[in-house]
Coordinates of C-alpha atoms in Angstrom, one line a residue:
X9 CA 0.3 0.0 0.1
X10 CA 1.2 3.7 -0.8
X11 CA 1.5 5.3 2.2
X12 CA -0.9 8.3 2.2
X13 CA -3.3 7.5 -0.7
X14 CA -5.5 4.7 0.6
X15 CA -6.8 5.7 3.9
X16 CA -10.6 3.7 4.8
X17 CA -13.9 5.1 3.9
X18 CA -15.3 3.5 6.9
X19 CA -13.6 0.6 8.5
X20 CA -9.7 0.0 8.6
X21 CA -10.3 -3.6 9.8
X22 CA -12.9 -4.4 7.0
X23 CA -10.4 -2.8 4.3
X24 CA -7.7 -5.0 5.8
X25 CA -9.2 -7.9 5.6
X26 CA -10.6 -7.7 2.4
X27 CA -7.2 -6.8 1.2
X28 CA -5.7 -9.7 2.7
X29 CA -8.3 -12.6 1.2
X30 CA -8.1 -10.6 -2.0
X31 CA -4.7 -10.7 -2.3
X32 CA -4.7 -14.3 -1.6
X33 CA -7.4 -15.1 -4.6
X34 CA -5.5 -12.2 -6.9
X35 CA -5.8 -13.7 -10.7
X36 CA -2.9 -12.0 -12.0
X37 CA -0.3 -14.7 -12.4
X38 CA -3.2 -17.2 -13.7
X39 CA -4.3 -14.6 -16.3
X40 CA -1.0 -14.0 -17.3
X41 CA -0.6 -17.6 -18.1
X42 CA -3.6 -17.4 -20.4
X43 CA -6.1 -18.9 -18.1
X44 CA -10.0 -17.8 -18.6
X45 CA -11.4 -15.8 -16.2
X46 CA -15.1 -17.2 -17.0
X47 CA -13.7 -20.6 -15.7
X48 CA -10.8 -20.2 -13.4
X49 CA -11.6 -17.4 -11.3
X50 CA -15.4 -15.9 -11.3
X51 CA -16.7 -18.8 -9.5
X52 CA -13.9 -18.8 -6.7
X53 CA -14.4 -15.0 -6.5
X54 CA -17.8 -15.0 -6.1
X55 CA -17.6 -17.9 -3.3
X56 CA -15.2 -15.7 -1.2
X57 CA -17.6 -12.9 -1.5
X58 CA -20.3 -14.9 -0.3
X59 CA -18.1 -16.5 2.5
X60 CA -17.1 -13.0 3.7
X61 CA -20.5 -11.7 3.8
X62 CA -20.0 -9.1 1.5
X63 CA -22.8 -10.0 -1.1
X64 CA -25.1 -9.0 1.8
X65 CA -23.5 -5.7 3.0
X66 CA -26.4 -3.5 1.5
X67 CA -29.2 -6.1 2.2
X68 CA -31.3 -5.3 5.3
X69 CA -31.0 -7.5 8.3
X70 CA -34.5 -8.6 7.9
X71 CA -33.5 -10.2 4.8
X72 CA -30.3 -11.9 5.8
X73 CA -28.2 -9.4 5.3
X74 CA -25.8 -6.8 7.1
X75 CA -27.9 -3.7 6.6
X76 CA -24.8 -1.6 6.1
X77 CA -24.1 1.3 3.5
X78 CA -22.2 2.6 0.9
X79 CA -18.9 3.6 3.0
X80 CA -18.7 -0.1 4.1
X81 CA -19.1 -1.4 0.1
X82 CA -16.9 1.2 -0.9
X83 CA -14.0 -0.3 1.5
X84 CA -14.2 -3.6 -0.1
X85 CA -14.7 -2.1 -3.6
X86 CA -11.5 -0.4 -4.0
X87 CA -9.5 -3.5 -3.0
X88 CA -11.6 -5.4 -5.2
X89 CA -10.4 -3.1 -8.1
X90 CA -6.6 -3.4 -6.8
X91 CA -6.9 -7.3 -6.7
X92 CA -8.9 -7.5 -10.2
X93 CA -11.8 -9.5 -8.4
X94 CA -13.8 -11.1 -11.4
X95 CA -17.5 -10.7 -10.6
X96 CA -20.4 -8.4 -10.8
X97 CA -20.5 -6.9 -7.2
X98 CA -21.6 -3.8 -7.3
X99 CA -24.3 -4.6 -9.5
X100 CA -25.5 -7.8 -7.4
X101 CA -24.7 -6.5 -3.9
X102 CA -25.8 -3.0 -4.3
X103 CA -27.7 -2.1 -7.5
X104 CA -30.1 -4.9 -6.9
X105 CA -31.1 -4.4 -3.1
X106 CA -31.7 -0.9 -4.3
X107 CA -34.1 -1.8 -7.0
X108 CA -35.8 -4.8 -4.9
X109 CA -38.8 -2.5 -3.5
X110 CA -40.0 -1.6 -6.9
X111 CA -39.8 -5.3 -7.7
X112 CA -42.6 -6.2 -5.3
X113 CA -42.9 -9.7 -4.0
X114 CA -40.2 -10.8 -6.2
X115 CA -37.9 -8.2 -4.5
X116 CA -37.9 -10.1 -1.3
X117 CA -36.8 -13.4 -2.5
X118 CA -34.2 -11.6 -4.5
X119 CA -32.7 -10.0 -1.4
X120 CA -32.3 -13.1 0.1
X121 CA -30.6 -14.7 -2.6
X122 CA -28.4 -11.6 -2.6
X123 CA -27.0 -12.1 1.0
X124 CA -26.4 -15.7 0.5
X125 CA -24.9 -15.2 -2.7
X126 CA -27.0 -17.3 -5.0
X127 CA -28.4 -14.1 -6.7
X128 CA -25.5 -12.9 -9.4
X129 CA -26.3 -10.3 -11.9
X130 CA -25.2 -10.0 -15.3
X131 CA -25.8 -6.6 -17.3
X132 CA -27.1 -6.0 -20.3
X133 CA -27.0 -2.7 -21.9
X134 CA -27.7 -2.7 -25.5
X135 CA -31.2 -2.9 -27.1
X136 CA -32.7 -6.4 -27.0
X137 CA -33.3 -8.2 -30.4
X138 CA -36.5 -10.2 -31.4
X139 CA -36.3 -13.9 -32.8
X140 CA -39.1 -16.1 -34.4
X141 CA -40.4 -18.6 -31.6
X142 CA -41.2 -15.7 -29.0
X143 CA -37.4 -15.9 -28.4
X144 CA -35.5 -12.8 -27.5
X145 CA -31.5 -12.0 -27.8
X146 CA -29.5 -9.6 -25.4
X147 CA -26.7 -9.2 -27.8
X148 CA -24.0 -8.1 -25.6
X149 CA -24.1 -9.0 -21.4
X150 CA -21.3 -8.6 -19.2
X151 CA -20.9 -11.0 -16.7
X152 CA -23.1 -13.6 -18.1
X153 CA -21.2 -16.5 -17.2
X154 CA -22.7 -18.3 -14.0
X155 CA -25.3 -15.4 -13.8
X156 CA -28.6 -16.5 -12.1
X157 CA -30.4 -13.0 -13.6
X158 CA -29.6 -10.8 -16.3
X159 CA -30.5 -6.8 -15.7
X160 CA -31.3 -5.0 -18.8
X161 CA -31.3 -1.2 -19.0
X162 CA -33.8 -0.9 -21.6
X163 CA -34.8 2.5 -23.1
X164 CA -38.5 3.7 -22.9
X165 CA -40.3 6.8 -24.3
X166 CA -40.3 8.5 -21.1
X167 CA -37.2 7.0 -19.5
X168 CA -35.5 3.7 -18.6
X169 CA -36.9 0.1 -17.6
X170 CA -35.0 -2.0 -15.4
X171 CA -36.0 -5.4 -16.5
X172 CA -35.0 -8.3 -14.8
X173 CA -35.0 -12.1 -16.6
X174 CA -34.1 -15.3 -15.1
X175 CA -31.2 -17.1 -17.2
X176 CA -32.9 -20.7 -16.7
X177 CA -33.4 -22.2 -20.0
X178 CA -31.2 -19.4 -21.8
X179 CA -28.3 -19.9 -24.3
X180 CA -25.0 -18.3 -24.1
X181 CA -22.5 -17.5 -26.8
X182 CA -19.2 -16.5 -25.4
X183 CA -17.7 -13.1 -27.2
X184 CA -14.2 -12.0 -27.1
X185 CA -13.8 -9.2 -24.6
X186 CA -11.5 -6.5 -24.4
X187 CA -11.0 -7.0 -20.7
X188 CA -10.2 -10.4 -19.9
X189 CA -11.5 -10.5 -16.3
X190 CA -15.2 -9.5 -17.2
X191 CA -16.5 -12.0 -19.3
X192 CA -19.4 -11.1 -22.0
X193 CA -21.8 -13.2 -24.0
X194 CA -24.9 -12.8 -26.2
X195 CA -27.8 -14.5 -24.3
X196 CA -30.8 -16.0 -25.9
X197 CA -33.7 -15.8 -23.3
X198 CA -36.4 -18.6 -22.6
X199 CA -39.8 -17.1 -23.8
X200 CA -40.9 -16.6 -20.2
X201 CA -37.7 -15.2 -18.7
X202 CA -38.7 -12.0 -17.4
X203 CA -39.7 -12.0 -13.8
X204 CA -39.8 -8.2 -13.0
X205 CA -39.8 -4.8 -14.5
X206 CA -39.4 -1.5 -13.1
X207 CA -40.0 1.9 -15.0
X208 CA -38.4 5.1 -14.1
X209 CA -38.0 8.6 -15.6
X210 CA -34.4 10.0 -16.4
X211 CA -34.2 11.4 -13.3
X212 CA -35.3 8.2 -11.3
X213 CA -33.1 6.2 -13.1
X214 CA -30.3 8.5 -12.3
X215 CA -30.8 8.2 -8.6
X216 CA -31.3 4.3 -8.9
X217 CA -27.7 4.3 -10.6
X218 CA -25.9 6.7 -8.1
X219 CA -24.4 3.9 -6.0
X220 CA -23.1 2.2 -9.0
X221 CA -21.5 5.4 -10.0
X222 CA -19.7 5.7 -6.8
X223 CA -18.4 2.1 -6.3
X224 CA -17.2 2.5 -10.2
X225 CA -15.1 5.6 -9.2
X226 CA -13.9 3.7 -6.0
X227 CA -13.1 0.5 -8.1
X228 CA -11.4 3.0 -10.5
X229 CA -9.3 4.6 -7.8
X230 CA -8.4 0.9 -6.6
X231 CA -7.1 -0.1 -10.2
X232 CA -5.1 3.3 -10.2
X233 CA -3.6 2.6 -7.0
X234 CA -2.2 -0.7 -7.6
X235 CA -1.1 0.4 -11.0
X236 CA 0.9 3.3 -9.3
X237 CA 2.4 0.9 -6.9
X238 CA 3.3 -1.3 -9.6
X239 CA 5.3 1.8 -11.4
X240 CA 7.0 2.5 -8.4
X241 CA 8.1 -0.8 -7.4
X242 CA 9.6 -1.5 -10.8
X243 CA 11.5 2.1 -11.3
X244 CA 13.0 1.6 -8.0
X245 CA 14.5 -1.6 -8.9
X246 CA 15.3 -1.3 -13.0
X247 CA 18.6 0.0 -13.5
X248 CA 20.0 1.7 -16.6
X249 CA 23.3 3.5 -17.1
X250 CA 24.4 2.4 -13.7
X251 CA 21.4 4.1 -12.1
X252 CA 17.8 2.9 -11.0
X253 CA 15.8 4.6 -13.3
X254 CA 13.7 6.1 -10.4
X255 CA 16.4 8.6 -10.2
X256 CA 15.7 10.1 -13.7
X257 CA 14.1 13.3 -13.9
X258 CA 11.6 12.6 -16.4
X259 CA 10.2 9.1 -14.7
X260 CA 10.1 11.3 -11.6
X261 CA 7.9 14.1 -13.1
X262 CA 5.3 11.4 -14.2
X263 CA 5.0 9.5 -10.9
X264 CA 4.3 12.8 -9.4
X265 CA 1.7 13.6 -12.0
X266 CA 0.4 10.1 -11.2
X267 CA 0.5 10.8 -7.7
X268 CA -1.2 14.1 -7.6
X269 CA -3.8 12.5 -10.1
X270 CA -4.6 9.7 -7.7
X271 CA -4.8 11.8 -4.7
X272 CA -7.3 14.0 -6.1
X273 CA -9.3 11.1 -7.4
X274 CA -9.4 9.6 -4.0
X275 CA -10.7 13.3 -2.6
X276 CA -13.6 13.3 -5.2
X277 CA -14.3 9.7 -4.3
X278 CA -14.4 10.2 -0.5
X279 CA -16.7 13.2 -1.0
X280 CA -18.9 11.3 -3.0
X281 CA -18.9 8.2 -0.6
X282 CA -19.7 10.7 2.5
X283 CA -22.6 12.4 0.4
X284 CA -24.4 9.3 -1.3
X285 CA -27.6 11.2 -2.5
X286 CA -25.5 14.1 -4.4
X287 CA -25.7 13.2 -8.0
X288 CA -23.1 16.0 -9.1
X289 CA -20.7 14.4 -6.5
X290 CA -20.9 11.0 -7.7
X291 CA -20.8 11.5 -11.3
X292 CA -17.9 14.1 -11.0
X293 CA -16.2 11.8 -9.0
X294 CA -16.6 8.9 -11.4
X295 CA -15.4 11.3 -14.4
X296 CA -12.1 12.0 -12.1
X297 CA -11.2 8.8 -11.0
X298 CA -11.8 7.6 -14.9
X299 CA -9.4 10.2 -16.0
X300 CA -6.9 9.7 -13.3
X301 CA -7.4 5.4 -13.7
X302 CA -6.5 5.8 -17.6
X303 CA -3.6 8.2 -17.3
X304 CA -1.9 5.9 -14.3
X305 CA -2.7 2.5 -16.0
X306 CA -1.1 3.8 -19.5
X307 CA 2.0 5.3 -17.4
X308 CA 2.5 2.2 -15.5
X309 CA 2.8 0.3 -19.0
X310 CA 5.1 2.9 -20.2
X311 CA 7.2 3.1 -17.4
X312 CA 7.9 -0.9 -17.7
X313 CA 9.6 -0.5 -21.1
X314 CA 9.4 -3.1 -23.6
X315 CA 8.2 -5.7 -21.0
X316 CA 5.5 -3.4 -20.1
X317 CA 3.7 -4.1 -23.5
X318 CA 4.0 -8.3 -23.1
X319 CA 0.8 -10.2 -22.0
X320 CA 3.0 -11.9 -19.2
X321 CA 3.3 -8.5 -17.2
X322 CA 0.0 -7.8 -15.5
X323 CA 0.0 -4.1 -16.0
X324 CA -2.2 -4.5 -19.1
X325 CA -4.9 -5.9 -16.9
X326 CA -5.5 -2.7 -15.0
X327 CA -5.6 -0.6 -18.6
X328 CA -8.3 -2.8 -19.7
X329 CA -10.5 -2.9 -16.6
X330 CA -9.9 1.1 -16.4
X331 CA -11.0 1.2 -19.9
X332 CA -14.0 -0.8 -19.5
X333 CA -15.2 1.2 -16.6
X334 CA -14.4 4.4 -18.0
X335 CA -17.1 3.3 -21.0
X336 CA -19.7 1.8 -18.7
X337 CA -23.3 3.2 -18.3
X338 CA -22.9 5.3 -21.4
X339 CA -19.3 6.5 -20.7
X340 CA -18.1 9.2 -18.5
X341 CA -18.2 12.0 -21.5
X342 CA -22.2 11.6 -20.9
X343 CA -21.8 12.1 -17.3
X344 CA -19.4 14.9 -17.7
X345 CA -21.8 16.5 -20.1
X346 CA -25.0 15.9 -17.5
X347 CA -23.0 17.6 -14.4
X348 CA -21.8 20.7 -16.7
X349 CA -25.6 21.2 -18.0
X350 CA -27.0 20.9 -14.3
X351 CA -24.1 23.5 -13.2
X352 CA -25.1 26.0 -16.1
X353 CA -28.9 25.5 -15.2
X354 CA -28.0 26.4 -11.7
X355 CA -26.0 29.7 -12.6
X356 CA -29.3 30.8 -15.1
X357 CA -31.4 30.0 -12.1
X358 CA -32.3 33.3 -10.5
X359 CA -33.8 34.6 -7.2
X360 CA -36.3 37.0 -6.5
X361 CA -33.6 40.2 -7.0
X362 CA -32.6 38.7 -10.4
X363 CA -29.1 37.4 -9.2
X364 CA -28.1 33.8 -9.2
X365 CA -27.1 32.6 -5.8
X366 CA -24.7 30.3 -7.8
X367 CA -23.3 33.2 -9.8
X368 CA -22.9 35.3 -6.7
X369 CA -20.9 32.6 -4.9
X370 CA -18.9 32.5 -8.2
X371 CA -18.4 36.1 -8.2
X372 CA -17.0 36.2 -4.5
X373 CA -14.5 33.4 -5.2
X374 CA -13.2 35.5 -8.4

């Protein structure tokens, strides 16, 4: 752990336990040797999450869970990012419990399954395709392997529908994934696969997805931290021209930039964790964390030199995970635009005297 950039969001003991167990189960060496995450790690990682009680962290105690909050989940998720955990943790353990009350009686059954680890959710965001014979295809599903359910974010005229399908009776066709730690597939559903649906306006859907944006930002911080630590360790021992390369000014500057980006991302993410209902805080944190993770993981590969571009070096797994999270749920460009639009709207909102409160505050700062 790099000193000063990894404080606990909530509980240091919880973080330390998660770090220890996840380090023991880290897939890096196996993936570097060509192991398939969908068969070698997804199942074992999910069993670990269930055994440790992590799957029930956001499930109410009345349904067999721990009844904890986003801060406790964040302690676990950052370590998951750092150790390349293979599995849909935020989707299953945090997003689905948040949606369960809108799924009626089905929701109670789901909550108990989430808590015990038997419910695992794949994510489909692409539009559904219809086939003859009343069968439908979800052309791109993340975490499809071993999923008990699939959550589809379907576009509607006035918003988004969160549609939940059972995978019983479905057929899967594995697809080539950019991120080898996250298997993807095309899934042909059984005719009676749909078990629950919750329609939301765009504003409501944005609220529902807030915890996912926060935990995605947290995971990106974990990824950036792990890549930064690998880069520091390498430049401390790699020698050229009779010196360790960490003494070279160009490398010092790049590491200083990375440390600054990581520190800023952690501040933004910590703020979002402490204010879990603030849309701007959550979305801005995810943008800042994604920018930091993309730069730091790229620099990690560069600082490793020629070996950094080889499959056997695990640096590329962090870059690919960061790239996937950067693009998830519409990508950070869309979040940046929405946050900017809300800020501009706040400036145009005037009080009874015809002056914007946001504008007044901005003028004082200037």
